[in-house]
Amino acid sequence: MNAVVFAYHDVGLRCLKVLLARGVRVSLVVSHEDSPGENIWFGSVAQLCREAGIACITPTDPKSPQLLAQVQAAQPDFIFSFYYRHMLPQEILGVPRHGAFNMHGSLLPKYRGRVPINWAVLHGETETGATLHEMTAKPDAGAIVAQTSVPILPDDTAHEVFAKVVVAAEQTLWSALPAMLSGRTPRLPNNLAAGSYFGGRKPEDGRIDWRRTAREVHNLVRAVAPPYPGAFEEIAGDKITITRTRLVLPAAHPALQKTHGMQDKFFEGGKLYARCGDGDFLQILGIQINDQDASLNNYLKYMAS
């Protein structure tokens, strides 16, 4: 079987390796140029293609006639999209003989759309996963082929969850491919009415509102912790990014409420705490000042300002 693969990021890299390990002939890979302004903390699909001798192109417009012609010339049996950042036009989806399939980083139909892992952590979900599904004109709306779930632990960051989802994506594709390659691709219902859709996020969306509950602030910190842009506040013209927190249960620390009930931030026993809008506390475990790692003691000057 021959495939054209649209791929980027770690999911793209690992799923491309799965295709090769399963004996799929990949005649063309379509990827992205790394952006100079982006924190590139993930593996390179283009590098794998160079090592494996696979043709790899990085067009800026997935709707271009040139790209359509290149995909058609490859005469693929399948098209796969693994964390490629653009929607593919219907003309391309109609090229492969046995269908076009995408790997999405959630348990569809939940969290359709952009940055699904970050949204799942932000909303305090306890599990997410990877879903292989058929591509249609509507995003993440096609029939489900297979999916694998992973847990989200209470203090997991989106980056930690992403690593789990990469493995889930690899397992999902590995398990589904034998049936797909033999012409028996499962197509299970993707009930959009039972799911949800979310758009992209901007760095400004990480601004902390300490009037929110402690759990909401904690989830925000986890959802956008580095290598993502981070949860931040601005004090005296400086950007303070909170990189790691822990929920403090009032019942376990009654002295905090009694002694520091009205203070927003304070040190107690060498630990830094923040009081949130619901009266509960977070322990602040890591900070950056103007995007540079800093000691918690550096926060003292801002507390005194």
Short mmCIF file of C-alpha atoms in Angstrom, two decimals, residues 20-301:
data_model
loop_
_atom_site.label_atom_id
_atom_site.label_comp_id
_atom_site.label_asym_id
_atom_site.label_seq_id
_atom_site.Cartn_x
_atom_site.Cartn_y
_atom_site.Cartn_z
CA LEU A 20 7.11 2.50 7.79
CA ALA A 21 7.32 -0.26 10.40
CA ARG A 22 4.04 -1.73 9.11
CA GLY A 23 5.43 -1.83 5.59
CA VAL A 24 3.48 1.07 4.12
CA ARG A 25 5.28 2.72 1.20
CA VAL A 26 5.25 6.47 1.84
CA SER A 27 5.76 8.16 -1.51
CA LEU A 28 5.36 11.76 -0.32
CA VAL A 29 5.36 13.64 2.99
CA VAL A 30 3.89 17.13 3.29
CA SER A 31 5.11 19.04 6.33
CA HIS A 32 5.81 22.58 7.61
CA GLU A 33 8.88 24.75 7.76
CA ASP A 34 9.81 25.38 11.40
CA SER A 35 8.88 28.95 12.33
CA PRO A 36 11.81 31.04 13.63
CA GLY A 37 9.49 32.58 16.23
CA GLU A 38 8.27 29.26 17.63
CA ASN A 39 9.75 27.24 20.47
CA ILE A 40 10.67 24.05 18.61
CA TRP A 41 10.71 21.48 21.42
CA PHE A 42 9.47 18.56 19.31
CA GLY A 43 10.98 16.13 16.83
CA SER A 44 11.48 16.76 13.13
CA VAL A 45 9.45 14.98 10.45
CA ALA A 46 11.67 16.52 7.78
CA GLN A 47 14.79 15.04 9.38
CA LEU A 48 13.25 11.56 9.39
CA CYS A 49 12.38 11.95 5.71
CA ARG A 50 15.96 12.92 4.90
CA GLU A 51 17.25 9.87 6.77
CA ALA A 52 14.72 7.51 5.16
CA GLY A 53 15.00 8.94 1.64
CA ILE A 54 11.35 10.03 1.50
CA ALA A 55 10.35 13.04 -0.58
CA CYS A 56 9.26 15.85 1.77
CA ILE A 57 7.75 19.16 0.73
CA THR A 58 6.61 22.16 2.79
CA PRO A 59 4.06 24.16 0.76
CA THR A 60 2.55 27.22 2.42
CA ASP A 61 -0.88 26.76 0.86
CA PRO A 62 -2.57 23.33 1.09
CA LYS A 63 -5.13 24.51 -1.48
CA SER A 64 -2.57 25.18 -4.19
CA PRO A 65 -3.04 23.43 -7.57
CA GLN A 66 0.62 22.41 -7.45
CA LEU A 67 0.13 20.43 -4.24
CA LEU A 68 -2.99 18.75 -5.59
CA ALA A 69 -1.07 17.72 -8.69
CA GLN A 70 1.77 16.27 -6.59
CA VAL A 71 -0.64 14.26 -4.46
CA GLN A 72 -2.47 12.98 -7.52
CA ALA A 73 0.83 12.00 -9.15
CA ALA A 74 1.68 9.85 -6.11
CA GLN A 75 -1.50 7.78 -6.70
CA PRO A 76 -1.95 7.04 -2.99
CA ASP A 77 -4.09 4.28 -1.55
CA PHE A 78 -4.34 6.32 1.67
CA ILE A 79 -3.80 9.84 2.87
CA PHE A 80 -2.87 10.31 6.52
CA SER A 81 -2.71 13.55 8.47
CA PHE A 82 -0.73 13.49 11.71
CA TYR A 83 -0.72 16.88 13.45
CA TYR A 84 -0.53 18.75 10.16
CA ARG A 85 -1.68 22.28 10.96
CA HIS A 86 -3.97 23.01 8.01
CA MET A 87 -7.34 21.64 6.96
CA LEU A 88 -7.02 19.67 3.76
CA PRO A 89 -9.30 20.69 0.88
CA GLN A 90 -11.94 18.31 -0.38
CA GLU A 91 -10.08 17.91 -3.69
CA ILE A 92 -7.14 16.33 -1.87
CA LEU A 93 -9.33 14.21 0.41
CA GLY A 94 -10.92 12.66 -2.66
CA VAL A 95 -7.65 11.47 -4.20
CA PRO A 96 -6.77 8.26 -2.27
CA ARG A 97 -8.44 5.00 -3.22
CA HIS A 98 -9.09 3.86 0.35
CA GLY A 99 -9.72 7.13 2.18
CA ALA A 100 -8.08 9.97 4.08
CA PHE A 101 -7.55 9.70 7.84
CA ASN A 102 -6.44 12.04 10.61
CA MET A 103 -5.00 11.46 14.08
CA HIS A 104 -6.61 13.82 16.60
CA GLY A 105 -5.40 14.43 20.15
CA SER A 106 -8.63 13.82 22.03
CA LEU A 107 -11.29 11.20 22.56
CA LEU A 108 -13.67 12.29 19.82
CA PRO A 109 -16.27 13.62 19.71
CA LYS A 110 -14.97 15.58 22.73
CA TYR A 111 -12.54 18.44 22.10
CA ARG A 112 -12.79 18.72 18.36
CA GLY A 113 -10.78 21.61 16.94
CA ARG A 114 -7.51 23.22 17.95
CA VAL A 115 -5.08 22.41 20.82
CA PRO A 116 -7.33 19.72 22.31
CA ILE A 117 -4.85 18.61 24.97
CA ASN A 118 -4.48 22.11 26.39
CA TRP A 119 -8.24 22.55 26.51
CA ALA A 120 -8.74 19.19 28.22
CA VAL A 121 -6.23 20.08 30.96
CA LEU A 122 -7.72 23.56 31.33
CA HIS A 123 -11.15 22.04 31.94
CA GLY A 124 -9.87 19.62 34.54
CA GLU A 125 -10.52 16.44 32.56
CA THR A 126 -9.23 13.21 34.06
CA GLU A 127 -8.60 11.48 30.73
CA THR A 128 -8.05 12.21 27.08
CA GLY A 129 -6.44 10.25 24.26
CA ALA A 130 -5.87 9.88 20.54
CA THR A 131 -8.47 9.18 17.87
CA LEU A 132 -7.87 8.02 14.30
CA HIS A 133 -10.80 9.14 12.18
CA GLU A 134 -11.86 9.62 8.61
CA MET A 135 -11.40 13.15 7.29
CA THR A 136 -14.35 15.16 5.99
CA ALA A 137 -14.85 18.79 5.03
CA LYS A 138 -15.88 19.52 8.64
CA PRO A 139 -13.02 19.35 11.18
CA ASP A 140 -12.72 16.19 13.26
CA ALA A 141 -16.19 15.09 12.18
CA GLY A 142 -15.59 11.89 10.22
CA ALA A 143 -16.20 8.31 11.28
CA ILE A 144 -13.96 6.98 14.05
CA VAL A 145 -11.55 4.18 13.15
CA ALA A 146 -9.98 3.63 16.57
CA GLN A 147 -9.04 5.49 19.75
CA THR A 148 -6.87 5.00 22.82
CA SER A 149 -7.34 6.74 26.17
CA VAL A 150 -4.73 8.03 28.63
CA PRO A 151 -5.17 9.41 32.16
CA ILE A 152 -4.68 13.03 33.13
CA LEU A 153 -3.36 13.14 36.69
CA PRO A 154 -4.23 16.11 38.95
CA ASP A 155 -0.85 17.82 38.59
CA ASP A 156 -0.05 16.80 34.99
CA THR A 157 0.89 19.64 32.68
CA ALA A 158 -0.30 19.73 29.08
CA HIS A 159 3.26 18.93 28.03
CA GLU A 160 3.24 15.77 30.16
CA VAL A 161 -0.17 14.78 28.81
CA PHE A 162 1.00 15.44 25.27
CA ALA A 163 3.78 12.87 25.75
CA LYS A 164 1.14 10.31 26.75
CA VAL A 165 -1.03 11.18 23.74
CA VAL A 166 1.94 10.68 21.41
CA VAL A 167 2.22 7.11 22.68
CA ALA A 168 -1.56 6.67 22.44
CA ALA A 169 -1.46 7.85 18.82
CA GLU A 170 1.31 5.38 18.02
CA GLN A 171 -0.62 2.53 19.65
CA THR A 172 -3.86 3.48 17.91
CA LEU A 173 -2.31 3.53 14.46
CA TRP A 174 -0.29 0.37 15.05
CA SER A 175 -3.41 -1.54 16.07
CA ALA A 176 -5.66 -0.16 13.33
CA LEU A 177 -3.34 -0.54 10.34
CA PRO A 178 -3.63 -4.30 9.71
CA ALA A 179 -7.39 -4.06 9.18
CA MET A 180 -7.05 -0.86 7.14
CA LEU A 181 -4.42 -2.35 4.85
CA SER A 182 -6.57 -5.42 4.24
CA GLY A 183 -9.56 -3.30 3.20
CA ARG A 184 -11.52 -3.68 6.44
CA THR A 185 -11.26 -0.18 7.90
CA PRO A 186 -13.67 0.21 10.86
CA ARG A 187 -15.98 3.22 10.67
CA LEU A 188 -17.67 3.90 14.00
CA PRO A 189 -20.12 6.76 14.68
CA ASN A 190 -18.68 10.14 15.64
CA ASN A 191 -21.67 11.72 17.41
CA LEU A 192 -20.90 15.43 17.23
CA ALA A 193 -23.96 16.33 19.30
CA ALA A 194 -22.39 14.51 22.26
CA GLY A 195 -19.04 16.27 21.90
CA SER A 196 -17.49 19.71 21.93
CA TYR A 197 -15.49 22.05 19.70
CA PHE A 198 -12.79 24.56 20.70
CA GLY A 199 -10.73 27.07 18.76
CA GLY A 200 -7.09 28.06 19.13
CA ARG A 201 -5.50 29.81 22.07
CA LYS A 202 -3.29 32.90 22.17
CA PRO A 203 -0.50 33.69 24.67
CA GLU A 204 -2.69 36.42 26.19
CA ASP A 205 -5.21 33.74 27.17
CA GLY A 206 -2.69 32.66 29.79
CA ARG A 207 -3.13 35.81 31.88
CA ILE A 208 -3.96 34.79 35.48
CA ASP A 209 -7.08 36.12 37.18
CA TRP A 210 -6.50 35.43 40.87
CA ARG A 211 -10.21 36.03 41.48
CA ARG A 212 -10.88 32.63 39.94
CA THR A 213 -10.99 29.52 42.12
CA ALA A 214 -7.73 27.86 43.15
CA ARG A 215 -8.56 24.84 41.00
CA GLU A 216 -9.24 27.01 37.94
CA VAL A 217 -5.94 28.86 38.32
CA HIS A 218 -4.12 25.57 38.89
CA ASN A 219 -5.64 24.11 35.71
CA LEU A 220 -4.63 27.21 33.73
CA VAL A 221 -1.05 26.91 34.96
CA ARG A 222 -0.98 23.22 33.99
CA ALA A 223 -2.61 23.83 30.61
CA VAL A 224 -0.10 26.41 29.38
CA ALA A 225 3.07 25.60 31.39
CA PRO A 226 6.33 25.66 29.39
CA PRO A 227 7.11 24.81 26.65
CA TYR A 228 3.75 26.52 26.00
CA PRO A 229 3.60 30.32 26.56
CA GLY A 230 2.71 30.06 30.27
CA ALA A 231 0.26 31.45 32.84
CA PHE A 232 1.37 34.93 33.81
CA GLU A 233 0.71 38.22 35.54
CA GLU A 234 2.43 41.58 35.21
CA ILE A 235 3.85 43.38 38.24
CA ALA A 236 5.82 46.64 38.12
CA GLY A 237 6.29 46.25 34.38
CA ASP A 238 7.72 42.73 34.62
CA LYS A 239 6.12 39.54 33.36
CA ILE A 240 5.83 36.92 36.11
CA THR A 241 5.07 33.45 34.74
CA ILE A 242 3.84 30.82 37.18
CA THR A 243 5.22 27.56 35.82
CA ARG A 244 4.09 25.04 38.45
CA THR A 245 1.55 25.00 41.28
CA ARG A 246 -0.07 22.59 43.70
CA LEU A 247 -3.55 22.76 45.19
CA VAL A 248 -3.56 23.20 48.96
CA LEU A 249 -6.56 21.61 50.62
CA PRO A 250 -7.84 23.88 53.44
CA ALA A 251 -8.57 20.93 55.70
CA ALA A 252 -4.94 19.86 55.51
CA HIS A 253 -3.60 23.34 56.27
CA PRO A 254 -6.08 25.15 58.53
CA ALA A 255 -3.31 27.44 59.82
CA LEU A 256 -2.97 29.05 56.39
CA GLN A 257 -6.58 30.19 56.41
CA LYS A 258 -6.35 31.39 60.00
CA THR A 259 -3.03 33.23 59.68
CA HIS A 260 -3.07 34.43 56.09
CA GLY A 261 -6.74 34.47 55.20
CA MET A 262 -6.70 37.95 53.67
CA GLN A 263 -3.27 37.99 52.03
CA ASP A 264 -2.94 37.37 48.30
CA LYS A 265 0.60 35.93 48.35
CA PHE A 266 2.90 35.08 51.23
CA PHE A 267 5.74 32.87 52.40
CA GLU A 268 5.07 30.36 55.14
CA GLY A 269 7.68 27.85 56.28
CA GLY A 270 9.86 28.70 53.29
CA LYS A 271 7.03 27.96 50.82
CA LEU A 272 5.27 30.46 48.58
CA TYR A 273 1.46 30.48 48.58
CA ALA A 274 -1.23 32.39 46.69
CA ARG A 275 -4.79 32.93 47.88
CA CYS A 276 -7.38 32.67 45.11
CA GLY A 277 -10.89 34.02 44.70
CA ASP A 278 -12.62 31.15 46.47
CA GLY A 279 -10.42 31.57 49.56
CA ASP A 280 -8.42 28.42 48.81
CA PHE A 281 -4.68 28.43 48.29
CA LEU A 282 -2.13 27.34 45.72
CA GLN A 283 1.46 26.59 46.54
CA ILE A 284 3.62 28.21 43.87
CA LEU A 285 6.44 25.83 42.96
CA GLY A 286 8.08 27.54 40.00
CA ILE A 287 8.29 30.98 38.42
CA GLN A 288 9.93 32.80 35.56
CA ILE A 289 10.59 36.54 35.49
CA ASN A 290 10.55 38.00 31.99
CA ASP A 291 10.74 34.45 30.58
CA GLN A 292 13.84 33.51 32.61
CA ASP A 293 13.80 30.89 35.38
CA ALA A 294 13.95 32.56 38.78
CA SER A 295 14.10 31.67 42.44
CA LEU A 296 10.87 31.92 44.41
CA ASN A 297 12.70 34.38 46.65
CA ASN A 298 12.84 36.77 43.69
CA TYR A 299 9.10 37.14 44.17
CA LEU A 300 9.72 38.95 47.46
CA LYS A 301 10.44 42.28 45.80
#
